[in-house]
Amino acid sequence: MTVALALAGALSACGAEDTSGTSDASGGGEAEQVFEGEDVDLVVPYEPGGGYDAYARAMAPYLEECTGARIIVRNEPGAGGLVATNQTAVAPASENRMQIVNTVGLVSAQIAGAEGAIFDLNDLNWIGRVSAPPNVVVVTPDSPFQTWQDVVDAGEPVRFVAQGPGANDFIAPNILGDAYGFPFEIITGFAGSTEARQSVVAGDADAHALPIDSQLGAIESGDVRPLVTVAEEPDPLLPDTPAISETEAPDAEAQTIVDNLIAMGETGRSLIVSPQMEEERVEALREGFQCAIENQELLDQLESQQRPLAPLNGEEAAALVREVLEAPEAFQQLVTASY
């Protein structure tokens, strides 16, 4: 197990302990004093209607209650989230701007030195991790691949679909194919993840890897079958689907690569603010976030949407990101090659 993965597990446990504490879910204390009566933008770096948008809009009323601010959800799509993140990274101290981010995408972009990524994740102020759904590889119900070991043992290239270089569904099969040593090809050019998955459903490709909550509807409808989750343990949303840790990698270096892919997935979806925001205001937002995620109504609402929370506090989220950014060179090279 790599240092990054060990940290992910340790921080997850620590985060669970922190969020079961004694803060008052009806108000945010210091957070209310700092933000009372102010507007705070909660930026979603994608179009309305997706998972990030759903989390932001579900949390907004509870963040309002806990901070005393008016939380305004704003959608700012562009360049896979980079446009909004760049704006957040340079926002002045006077701007009440908070953003939900695809941390996995940002970490991989920074590792790869992707064009358009002008931020340093280590400089950002992390408010907390919201969720961390692992990738799940899906196939058609009648696919000859019954287990992940069947994929590993494939004699012919396994055809994965992806939205394009740098996308989650492009990075995962590249890294997994290299680590386990099976032949694969990646078919791109789709308008989005739904169109990509439909290519698998139609029999034009073999497999698709995306976070569980993005695949769950198609799984429950029977369009696709979950094969394996890229995780250390089975996920509660798919308890009968084995975790990839159950399939041994060929050697220690390959196992380290798989462990770091799991750890990168653990960075999940998080809330950030500008490096320029004053420390008092950062801490108030962190307190407001912790207050909000303890509200049982919010927990019940997200559970009914099958979008569970997996919170870490701001310092824990920042530490996990920092560890993954320092992953071994072999892993970083594979991430870079996926762009």
Coordinates of N, CA and C in Angstrom, one line a residue, residues 116-301:
G116 N -3.5 25.2 -19.8 CA -4.7 25.8 -19.2 C -4.8 25.7 -17.7
A117 N -4.0 24.9 -17.1 CA -4.1 24.7 -15.6 C -3.0 25.6 -15.0
I118 N -3.4 26.8 -14.6 CA -2.5 27.8 -14.2 C -2.5 28.0 -12.6
F119 N -3.0 27.0 -11.9 CA -3.1 27.1 -10.5 C -2.1 26.1 -9.9
D120 N -1.9 26.3 -8.6 CA -1.1 25.3 -7.8 C -2.0 24.8 -6.7
L121 N -2.4 23.6 -6.7 CA -3.4 23.1 -5.7 C -2.9 23.2 -4.3
N122 N -1.6 23.2 -4.1 CA -1.0 23.3 -2.8 C -1.2 24.8 -2.2
D123 N -1.5 25.7 -3.1 CA -1.7 27.1 -2.7 C -3.1 27.4 -2.3
L124 N -4.1 26.6 -2.8 CA -5.5 26.9 -2.6 C -5.8 26.6 -1.1
N125 N -6.9 27.3 -0.7 CA -7.5 27.0 0.6 C -8.6 25.9 0.5
W126 N -8.4 24.8 1.1 CA -9.3 23.7 1.0 C -10.3 23.8 2.2
I127 N -11.6 23.9 1.8 CA -12.7 23.9 2.8 C -13.1 22.6 3.3
G128 N -13.0 21.6 2.4 CA -13.3 20.2 2.8 C -13.7 19.3 1.6
R129 N -13.5 18.1 1.8 CA -14.0 17.1 0.8 C -15.4 16.8 1.0
V130 N -16.2 16.8 -0.1 CA -17.6 16.5 0.0 C -17.9 15.0 -0.2
S131 N -17.4 14.4 -1.2 CA -17.6 13.0 -1.5 C -16.4 12.4 -2.3
A132 N -16.4 11.1 -2.4 CA -15.3 10.5 -3.1 C -15.7 9.2 -3.7
P133 N -16.6 9.3 -4.7 CA -17.1 8.1 -5.4 C -16.0 7.4 -6.2
P134 N -15.7 6.2 -6.0 CA -14.6 5.5 -6.8 C -15.1 5.3 -8.2
N135 N -14.2 5.1 -9.1 CA -14.5 4.7 -10.5 C -15.1 3.2 -10.5
V136 N -16.0 3.0 -11.3 CA -16.5 1.6 -11.5 C -16.4 1.3 -13.0
V137 N -15.8 0.2 -13.3 CA -15.7 -0.3 -14.7 C -17.0 -1.1 -15.0
V138 N -17.7 -0.7 -16.1 CA -19.0 -1.3 -16.5 C -18.8 -2.0 -17.8
V139 N -19.6 -3.1 -18.0 CA -19.6 -3.8 -19.3 C -21.1 -4.1 -19.6
T140 N -21.4 -4.6 -20.8 CA -22.8 -5.0 -21.1 C -23.2 -6.2 -20.2
P141 N -24.5 -6.4 -20.0 CA -24.9 -7.6 -19.2 C -24.4 -8.9 -19.8
D142 N -24.3 -9.0 -21.2 CA -23.9 -10.2 -21.8 C -22.4 -10.3 -22.2
S143 N -21.7 -9.4 -21.6 CA -20.2 -9.3 -21.9 C -19.5 -10.6 -21.5
P144 N -18.5 -11.0 -22.3 CA -17.8 -12.2 -22.0 C -16.9 -11.9 -20.8
F145 N -16.7 -10.7 -20.4 CA -15.9 -10.4 -19.2 C -16.8 -10.5 -18.0
Q146 N -16.6 -11.6 -17.3 CA -17.4 -11.8 -16.1 C -16.8 -11.2 -14.8
T147 N -15.4 -11.1 -14.8 CA -14.7 -10.6 -13.7 C -13.6 -9.7 -14.2
W148 N -13.0 -8.9 -13.3 CA -11.8 -8.1 -13.7 C -10.7 -9.0 -14.1
Q149 N -10.5 -10.1 -13.5 CA -9.5 -11.0 -13.9 C -9.6 -11.4 -15.4
D150 N -10.9 -11.5 -15.9 CA -11.1 -11.8 -17.3 C -10.5 -10.7 -18.2
V151 N -10.6 -9.5 -17.7 CA -10.0 -8.4 -18.5 C -8.5 -8.5 -18.4
V152 N -8.0 -8.7 -17.3 CA -6.5 -8.9 -17.1 C -6.0 -10.0 -18.0
D153 N -6.7 -11.0 -18.2 CA -6.3 -12.2 -19.0 C -6.6 -12.1 -20.5
A154 N -7.2 -11.0 -20.9 CA -7.6 -10.8 -22.3 C -6.5 -11.0 -23.2
G155 N -6.8 -11.7 -24.3 CA -5.8 -11.9 -25.4 C -5.9 -10.9 -26.5
E156 N -7.0 -10.3 -26.6 CA -7.3 -9.3 -27.6 C -7.5 -7.9 -26.9
P157 N -7.2 -6.8 -27.6 CA -7.4 -5.5 -27.0 C -8.8 -5.3 -26.4
V158 N -8.8 -4.8 -25.1 CA -10.1 -4.5 -24.5 C -10.4 -3.0 -24.9
R159 N -11.6 -2.8 -25.5 CA -12.0 -1.5 -26.0 C -12.7 -0.7 -25.0
F160 N -12.0 0.3 -24.4 CA -12.7 1.2 -23.5 C -13.1 2.5 -24.3
V161 N -14.2 3.1 -23.8 CA -14.6 4.4 -24.3 C -14.3 5.5 -23.4
A162 N -14.1 6.7 -23.9 CA -13.7 7.8 -23.1 C -14.1 9.1 -23.8
Q163 N -14.2 10.2 -23.1 CA -14.6 11.5 -23.6 C -13.4 12.1 -24.3
G164 N -12.2 11.8 -23.9 CA -11.0 12.4 -24.5 C -9.9 12.4 -23.6
P165 N -8.7 12.7 -24.1 CA -7.5 12.8 -23.2 C -7.7 13.7 -22.1
G166 N -7.2 13.3 -20.9 CA -7.4 14.1 -19.7 C -8.6 13.8 -18.9
A167 N -9.6 13.2 -19.6 CA -10.9 12.9 -18.9 C -10.7 11.7 -18.0
N168 N -11.6 11.7 -16.9 CA -11.5 10.6 -16.0 C -11.6 9.2 -16.7
D169 N -12.5 9.1 -17.6 CA -12.6 7.8 -18.3 C -11.5 7.5 -19.3
F170 N -10.6 8.4 -19.5 CA -9.4 8.2 -20.3 C -8.2 7.8 -19.5
I171 N -8.1 8.5 -18.3 CA -7.0 8.2 -17.5 C -7.0 6.9 -16.8
A172 N -8.2 6.5 -16.3 CA -8.3 5.2 -15.6 C -7.9 4.0 -16.4
P173 N -8.4 3.8 -17.6 CA -8.0 2.6 -18.4 C -6.6 2.6 -18.8
N174 N -6.0 3.8 -19.1 CA -4.6 3.9 -19.4 C -3.7 3.4 -18.3
I175 N -4.0 3.8 -17.1 CA -3.2 3.4 -15.9 C -3.5 1.9 -15.6
L176 N -4.7 1.5 -15.6 CA -5.0 0.1 -15.3 C -4.4 -0.8 -16.3
G177 N -4.5 -0.5 -17.6 CA -4.0 -1.3 -18.7 C -2.5 -1.5 -18.5
D178 N -1.8 -0.4 -18.2 CA -0.4 -0.5 -18.0 C 0.0 -1.3 -16.8
A179 N -0.7 -1.0 -15.7 CA -0.4 -1.7 -14.4 C -0.6 -3.2 -14.5
Y180 N -1.7 -3.6 -15.1 CA -2.0 -5.1 -15.2 C -1.5 -5.8 -16.4
G181 N -1.1 -4.9 -17.4 CA -0.4 -5.5 -18.6 C -1.3 -6.2 -19.6
F182 N -2.6 -5.8 -19.6 CA -3.4 -6.4 -20.7 C -3.5 -5.4 -21.9
P183 N -3.8 -6.0 -23.1 CA -3.9 -5.1 -24.3 C -5.2 -4.3 -24.2
F184 N -5.1 -3.1 -24.6 CA -6.3 -2.3 -24.6 C -6.2 -1.2 -25.7
E185 N -7.4 -0.6 -26.0 CA -7.5 0.6 -26.9 C -8.6 1.4 -26.3
I186 N -8.4 2.7 -26.6 CA -9.4 3.7 -26.0 C -10.1 4.4 -27.2
I187 N -11.4 4.3 -27.3 CA -12.1 5.0 -28.3 C -12.7 6.3 -27.8
T188 N -12.4 7.4 -28.5 CA -12.8 8.7 -28.0 C -13.6 9.4 -29.1
G189 N -13.9 10.7 -28.8 CA -14.7 11.5 -29.8 C -16.2 11.6 -29.4
F190 N -16.5 11.2 -28.2 CA -17.9 11.3 -27.8 C -18.2 12.7 -27.2
A191 N -19.5 13.1 -27.3 CA -19.9 14.4 -26.8 C -20.0 14.4 -25.3
G192 N -20.1 13.3 -24.7 CA -20.2 13.3 -23.2 C -20.1 11.8 -22.7
S193 N -20.2 11.7 -21.4 CA -20.1 10.3 -20.8 C -21.3 9.4 -21.2
T194 N -22.5 10.0 -21.3 CA -23.7 9.2 -21.7 C -23.5 8.7 -23.1
E195 N -23.1 9.5 -24.0 CA -22.9 9.0 -25.4 C -21.8 7.9 -25.4
A196 N -20.7 8.1 -24.6 CA -19.7 7.1 -24.6 C -20.2 5.8 -24.1
R197 N -21.0 5.8 -23.0 CA -21.5 4.6 -22.4 C -22.5 3.9 -23.4
Q198 N -23.2 4.7 -24.2 CA -24.1 4.1 -25.2 C -23.4 3.3 -26.2
S199 N -22.2 3.7 -26.5 CA -21.4 2.9 -27.4 C -21.1 1.5 -26.9
V200 N -20.9 1.4 -25.6 CA -20.7 0.1 -24.9 C -22.0 -0.7 -25.0
V201 N -23.1 0.0 -24.6 CA -24.5 -0.6 -24.7 C -24.8 -1.2 -26.1
A202 N -24.4 -0.4 -27.1 CA -24.6 -0.9 -28.5 C -23.7 -2.0 -29.0
G203 N -22.7 -2.3 -28.2 CA -21.8 -3.4 -28.6 C -20.6 -2.9 -29.4
D204 N -20.4 -1.6 -29.5 CA -19.3 -1.1 -30.3 C -18.1 -1.0 -29.5
A205 N -18.1 -1.2 -28.2 CA -16.9 -1.2 -27.3 C -17.2 -2.1 -26.2
D206 N -16.2 -2.3 -25.3 CA -16.3 -3.3 -24.3 C -16.6 -2.8 -22.9
A207 N -16.0 -1.6 -22.6 CA -16.0 -1.2 -21.2 C -15.9 0.3 -21.0
H208 N -16.3 0.8 -19.9 CA -16.3 2.2 -19.6 C -16.1 2.4 -18.1
A209 N -15.2 3.3 -17.7 CA -14.8 3.6 -16.3 C -15.2 5.0 -16.0
L210 N -16.1 5.2 -15.0 CA -16.5 6.5 -14.5 C -16.9 6.3 -13.0
P211 N -16.9 7.4 -12.2 CA -17.4 7.4 -10.9 C -18.7 6.7 -10.7
I212 N -18.9 6.0 -9.6 CA -20.1 5.2 -9.4 C -21.4 6.0 -9.6
D213 N -21.5 7.2 -9.0 CA -22.7 8.0 -9.1 C -23.0 8.4 -10.6
S214 N -22.0 8.4 -11.4 CA -22.3 8.7 -12.8 C -22.7 7.5 -13.6
Q215 N -22.5 6.3 -13.1 CA -22.9 5.1 -13.8 C -24.1 4.4 -13.2
L216 N -24.5 4.8 -12.0 CA -25.5 4.1 -11.2 C -26.8 4.0 -11.9
G217 N -27.3 5.0 -12.6 CA -28.6 5.0 -13.3 C -28.6 3.9 -14.3
A218 N -27.5 3.8 -15.1 CA -27.4 2.8 -16.2 C -27.3 1.4 -15.6
I219 N -26.6 1.3 -14.5 CA -26.5 0.0 -13.8 C -27.9 -0.5 -13.3
E220 N -28.6 0.4 -12.7 CA -29.9 0.1 -12.1 C -30.9 -0.2 -13.2
S221 N -30.8 0.4 -14.3 CA -31.7 0.1 -15.4 C -31.4 -1.1 -16.2
G222 N -30.2 -1.7 -15.9 CA -29.8 -2.9 -16.6 C -29.1 -2.7 -17.9
D223 N -28.8 -1.5 -18.2 CA -28.1 -1.2 -19.5 C -26.6 -1.7 -19.4
V224 N -26.0 -1.6 -18.2 CA -24.7 -2.1 -18.1 C -24.5 -2.9 -16.8
R225 N -23.4 -3.6 -16.7 CA -23.2 -4.4 -15.5 C -21.9 -4.0 -14.8
P226 N -21.8 -3.7 -13.5 CA -20.6 -3.3 -12.9 C -19.6 -4.5 -12.8
L227 N -18.4 -4.3 -13.1 CA -17.4 -5.3 -13.1 C -16.5 -5.2 -11.9
V228 N -16.0 -4.0 -11.6 CA -15.1 -3.8 -10.5 C -15.1 -2.3 -10.2
T229 N -14.9 -2.0 -8.9 CA -14.7 -0.7 -8.5 C -13.2 -0.4 -8.2
V230 N -12.7 0.7 -8.6 CA -11.3 1.1 -8.4 C -11.2 1.6 -7.0
A231 N -11.2 0.7 -6.1 CA -11.2 1.1 -4.7 C -10.5 0.0 -3.9
E232 N -10.3 0.3 -2.6 CA -9.7 -0.7 -1.7 C -10.7 -1.6 -1.1
E233 N -11.9 -1.2 -1.0 CA -13.0 -2.0 -0.4 C -14.3 -1.8 -1.3
P234 N -15.2 -2.8 -1.3 CA -16.4 -2.6 -2.1 C -17.2 -1.3 -1.6
D235 N -17.8 -0.6 -2.5 CA -18.5 0.6 -2.2 C -19.9 0.3 -1.7
P236 N -20.4 1.1 -0.7 CA -21.8 0.8 -0.2 C -22.8 0.9 -1.3
L237 N -22.7 1.7 -2.3 CA -23.7 1.8 -3.4 C -23.7 0.6 -4.3
L238 N -22.6 -0.2 -4.3 CA -22.5 -1.4 -5.1 C -21.8 -2.5 -4.2
P239 N -22.4 -2.9 -3.2 CA -21.8 -3.8 -2.2 C -21.4 -5.1 -2.8
D240 N -22.1 -5.6 -3.8 CA -21.8 -6.9 -4.4 C -20.7 -6.8 -5.5
T241 N -20.3 -5.6 -5.8 CA -19.2 -5.5 -6.9 C -17.9 -5.5 -6.2
P242 N -17.0 -6.4 -6.6 CA -15.7 -6.5 -6.0 C -14.8 -5.3 -6.2
A243 N -13.9 -5.0 -5.3 CA -13.0 -3.9 -5.4 C -11.8 -4.4 -6.2
I244 N -11.1 -3.5 -6.8 CA -9.9 -3.9 -7.7 C -8.8 -4.5 -6.8
S245 N -8.8 -4.1 -5.5 CA -7.7 -4.6 -4.7 C -7.7 -6.1 -4.5
E246 N -8.9 -6.7 -4.9 CA -9.0 -8.2 -4.8 C -8.2 -8.9 -5.9
T247 N -7.8 -8.1 -7.0 CA -7.1 -8.7 -8.1 C -5.7 -8.2 -8.0
E248 N -4.8 -9.2 -7.7 CA -3.4 -8.8 -7.5 C -2.7 -8.3 -8.7
A249 N -2.0 -7.2 -8.6 CA -1.2 -6.7 -9.7 C 0.0 -7.6 -10.0
P250 N 0.6 -7.5 -11.2 CA 1.7 -8.4 -11.5 C 3.0 -8.3 -10.6
D251 N 3.3 -7.1 -10.2 CA 4.5 -7.0 -9.3 C 4.3 -5.8 -8.4
A252 N 5.3 -5.5 -7.6 CA 5.2 -4.4 -6.6 C 5.1 -3.1 -7.2
E253 N 5.8 -2.8 -8.3 CA 5.7 -1.5 -9.0 C 4.3 -1.3 -9.5
A254 N 3.7 -2.3 -10.1 CA 2.4 -2.2 -10.7 C 1.3 -2.0 -9.6
Q255 N 1.6 -2.7 -8.4 CA 0.6 -2.5 -7.3 C 0.7 -1.1 -6.8
T256 N 1.9 -0.5 -6.7 CA 2.0 0.8 -6.3 C 1.2 1.8 -7.2
I257 N 1.3 1.5 -8.5 CA 0.5 2.3 -9.5 C -1.0 2.2 -9.2
V258 N -1.4 1.0 -9.0 CA -2.9 0.8 -8.7 C -3.3 1.5 -7.4
D259 N -2.4 1.4 -6.4 CA -2.7 2.0 -5.1 C -2.8 3.5 -5.3
N260 N -1.9 4.1 -6.1 CA -2.0 5.5 -6.2 C -3.2 6.0 -7.1
L261 N -3.6 5.1 -8.0 CA -4.8 5.5 -8.7 C -6.0 5.5 -7.8
I262 N -6.1 4.5 -6.9 CA -7.1 4.5 -5.8 C -7.0 5.7 -5.0
A263 N -5.8 6.1 -4.6 CA -5.7 7.3 -3.7 C -6.1 8.5 -4.4
M264 N -5.8 8.6 -5.7 CA -6.2 9.8 -6.5 C -7.7 9.9 -6.5
G265 N -8.4 8.8 -6.6 CA -9.8 8.8 -6.6 C -10.3 9.2 -5.3
E266 N -9.6 9.0 -4.2 CA -10.0 9.4 -2.8 C -10.1 10.9 -2.7
T267 N -9.4 11.6 -3.6 CA -9.4 13.1 -3.4 C -10.8 13.6 -3.8
G268 N -11.6 12.9 -4.6 CA -13.0 13.1 -4.8 C -13.4 14.5 -5.2
R269 N -14.5 15.0 -4.6 CA -15.1 16.3 -4.9 C -15.0 17.1 -3.7
S270 N -14.4 18.3 -3.8 CA -14.1 19.1 -2.7 C -14.5 20.6 -2.9
L271 N -14.5 21.3 -1.8 CA -14.7 22.8 -1.8 C -13.4 23.5 -1.6
I272 N -13.2 24.5 -2.5 CA -12.0 25.3 -2.3 C -12.3 26.8 -2.3
V273 N -11.4 27.6 -1.9 CA -11.5 29.1 -2.0 C -10.1 29.6 -2.4
S274 N -10.0 30.9 -2.7 CA -8.8 31.5 -3.2 C -7.7 31.5 -2.1
P275 N -6.4 31.4 -2.6 CA -5.3 31.5 -1.6 C -5.3 32.9 -0.9
Q276 N -5.9 33.9 -1.6 CA -5.9 35.2 -1.1 C -6.9 35.5 0.0
M277 N -7.9 34.6 0.2 CA -8.9 34.8 1.2 C -8.3 34.9 2.6
E278 N -8.8 35.8 3.4 CA -8.2 35.9 4.8 C -8.5 34.7 5.6
E279 N -7.5 34.4 6.5 CA -7.6 33.2 7.2 C -8.8 33.1 8.1
E280 N -9.3 34.2 8.7 CA -10.5 34.2 9.5 C -11.7 33.7 8.7
R281 N -11.7 34.1 7.4 CA -12.9 33.8 6.6 C -12.8 32.4 6.1
V282 N -11.6 31.9 5.8 CA -11.4 30.5 5.4 C -11.8 29.6 6.6
E283 N -11.4 29.9 7.8 CA -11.8 29.1 8.9 C -13.3 29.1 9.2
A284 N -13.9 30.3 8.9 CA -15.3 30.4 9.1 C -16.1 29.5 8.1
L285 N -15.6 29.4 6.9 CA -16.2 28.6 5.9 C -16.0 27.1 6.2
R286 N -14.8 26.8 6.7 CA -14.6 25.4 7.1 C -15.6 25.0 8.2
E287 N -15.7 25.9 9.2 CA -16.7 25.6 10.3 C -18.1 25.5 9.7
G288 N -18.5 26.4 8.8 CA -19.8 26.3 8.2 C -20.0 25.0 7.5
F289 N -19.0 24.5 6.8 CA -19.1 23.3 6.0 C -19.3 22.1 7.0
Q290 N -18.5 22.1 8.1 CA -18.6 21.0 9.1 C -20.0 21.0 9.7
C291 N -20.5 22.2 10.0 CA -21.9 22.3 10.5 C -22.9 21.8 9.5
A292 N -22.8 22.1 8.3 CA -23.8 21.7 7.3 C -23.8 20.2 7.1
I293 N -22.7 19.6 7.0 CA -22.7 18.2 6.7 C -23.1 17.3 7.9
E294 N -23.3 17.9 9.1 CA -23.8 17.2 10.2 C -25.4 17.3 10.3
N295 N -26.0 18.0 9.3 CA -27.4 18.2 9.4 C -28.1 16.9 8.8
Q296 N -28.9 16.3 9.6 CA -29.5 15.0 9.2 C -30.4 15.1 8.0
E297 N -31.1 16.3 7.9 CA -31.9 16.5 6.7 C -31.1 16.5 5.4
L298 N -29.9 17.1 5.4 CA -29.1 17.1 4.2 C -28.6 15.7 4.0
L299 N -28.2 14.9 5.0 CA -27.7 13.6 4.8 C -28.8 12.7 4.2
D300 N -30.1 12.9 4.7 CA -31.2 12.1 4.2 C -31.5 12.5 2.7
Q301 N -31.4 13.8 2.4 CA -31.7 14.2 1.1 C -30.7 13.6 0.1

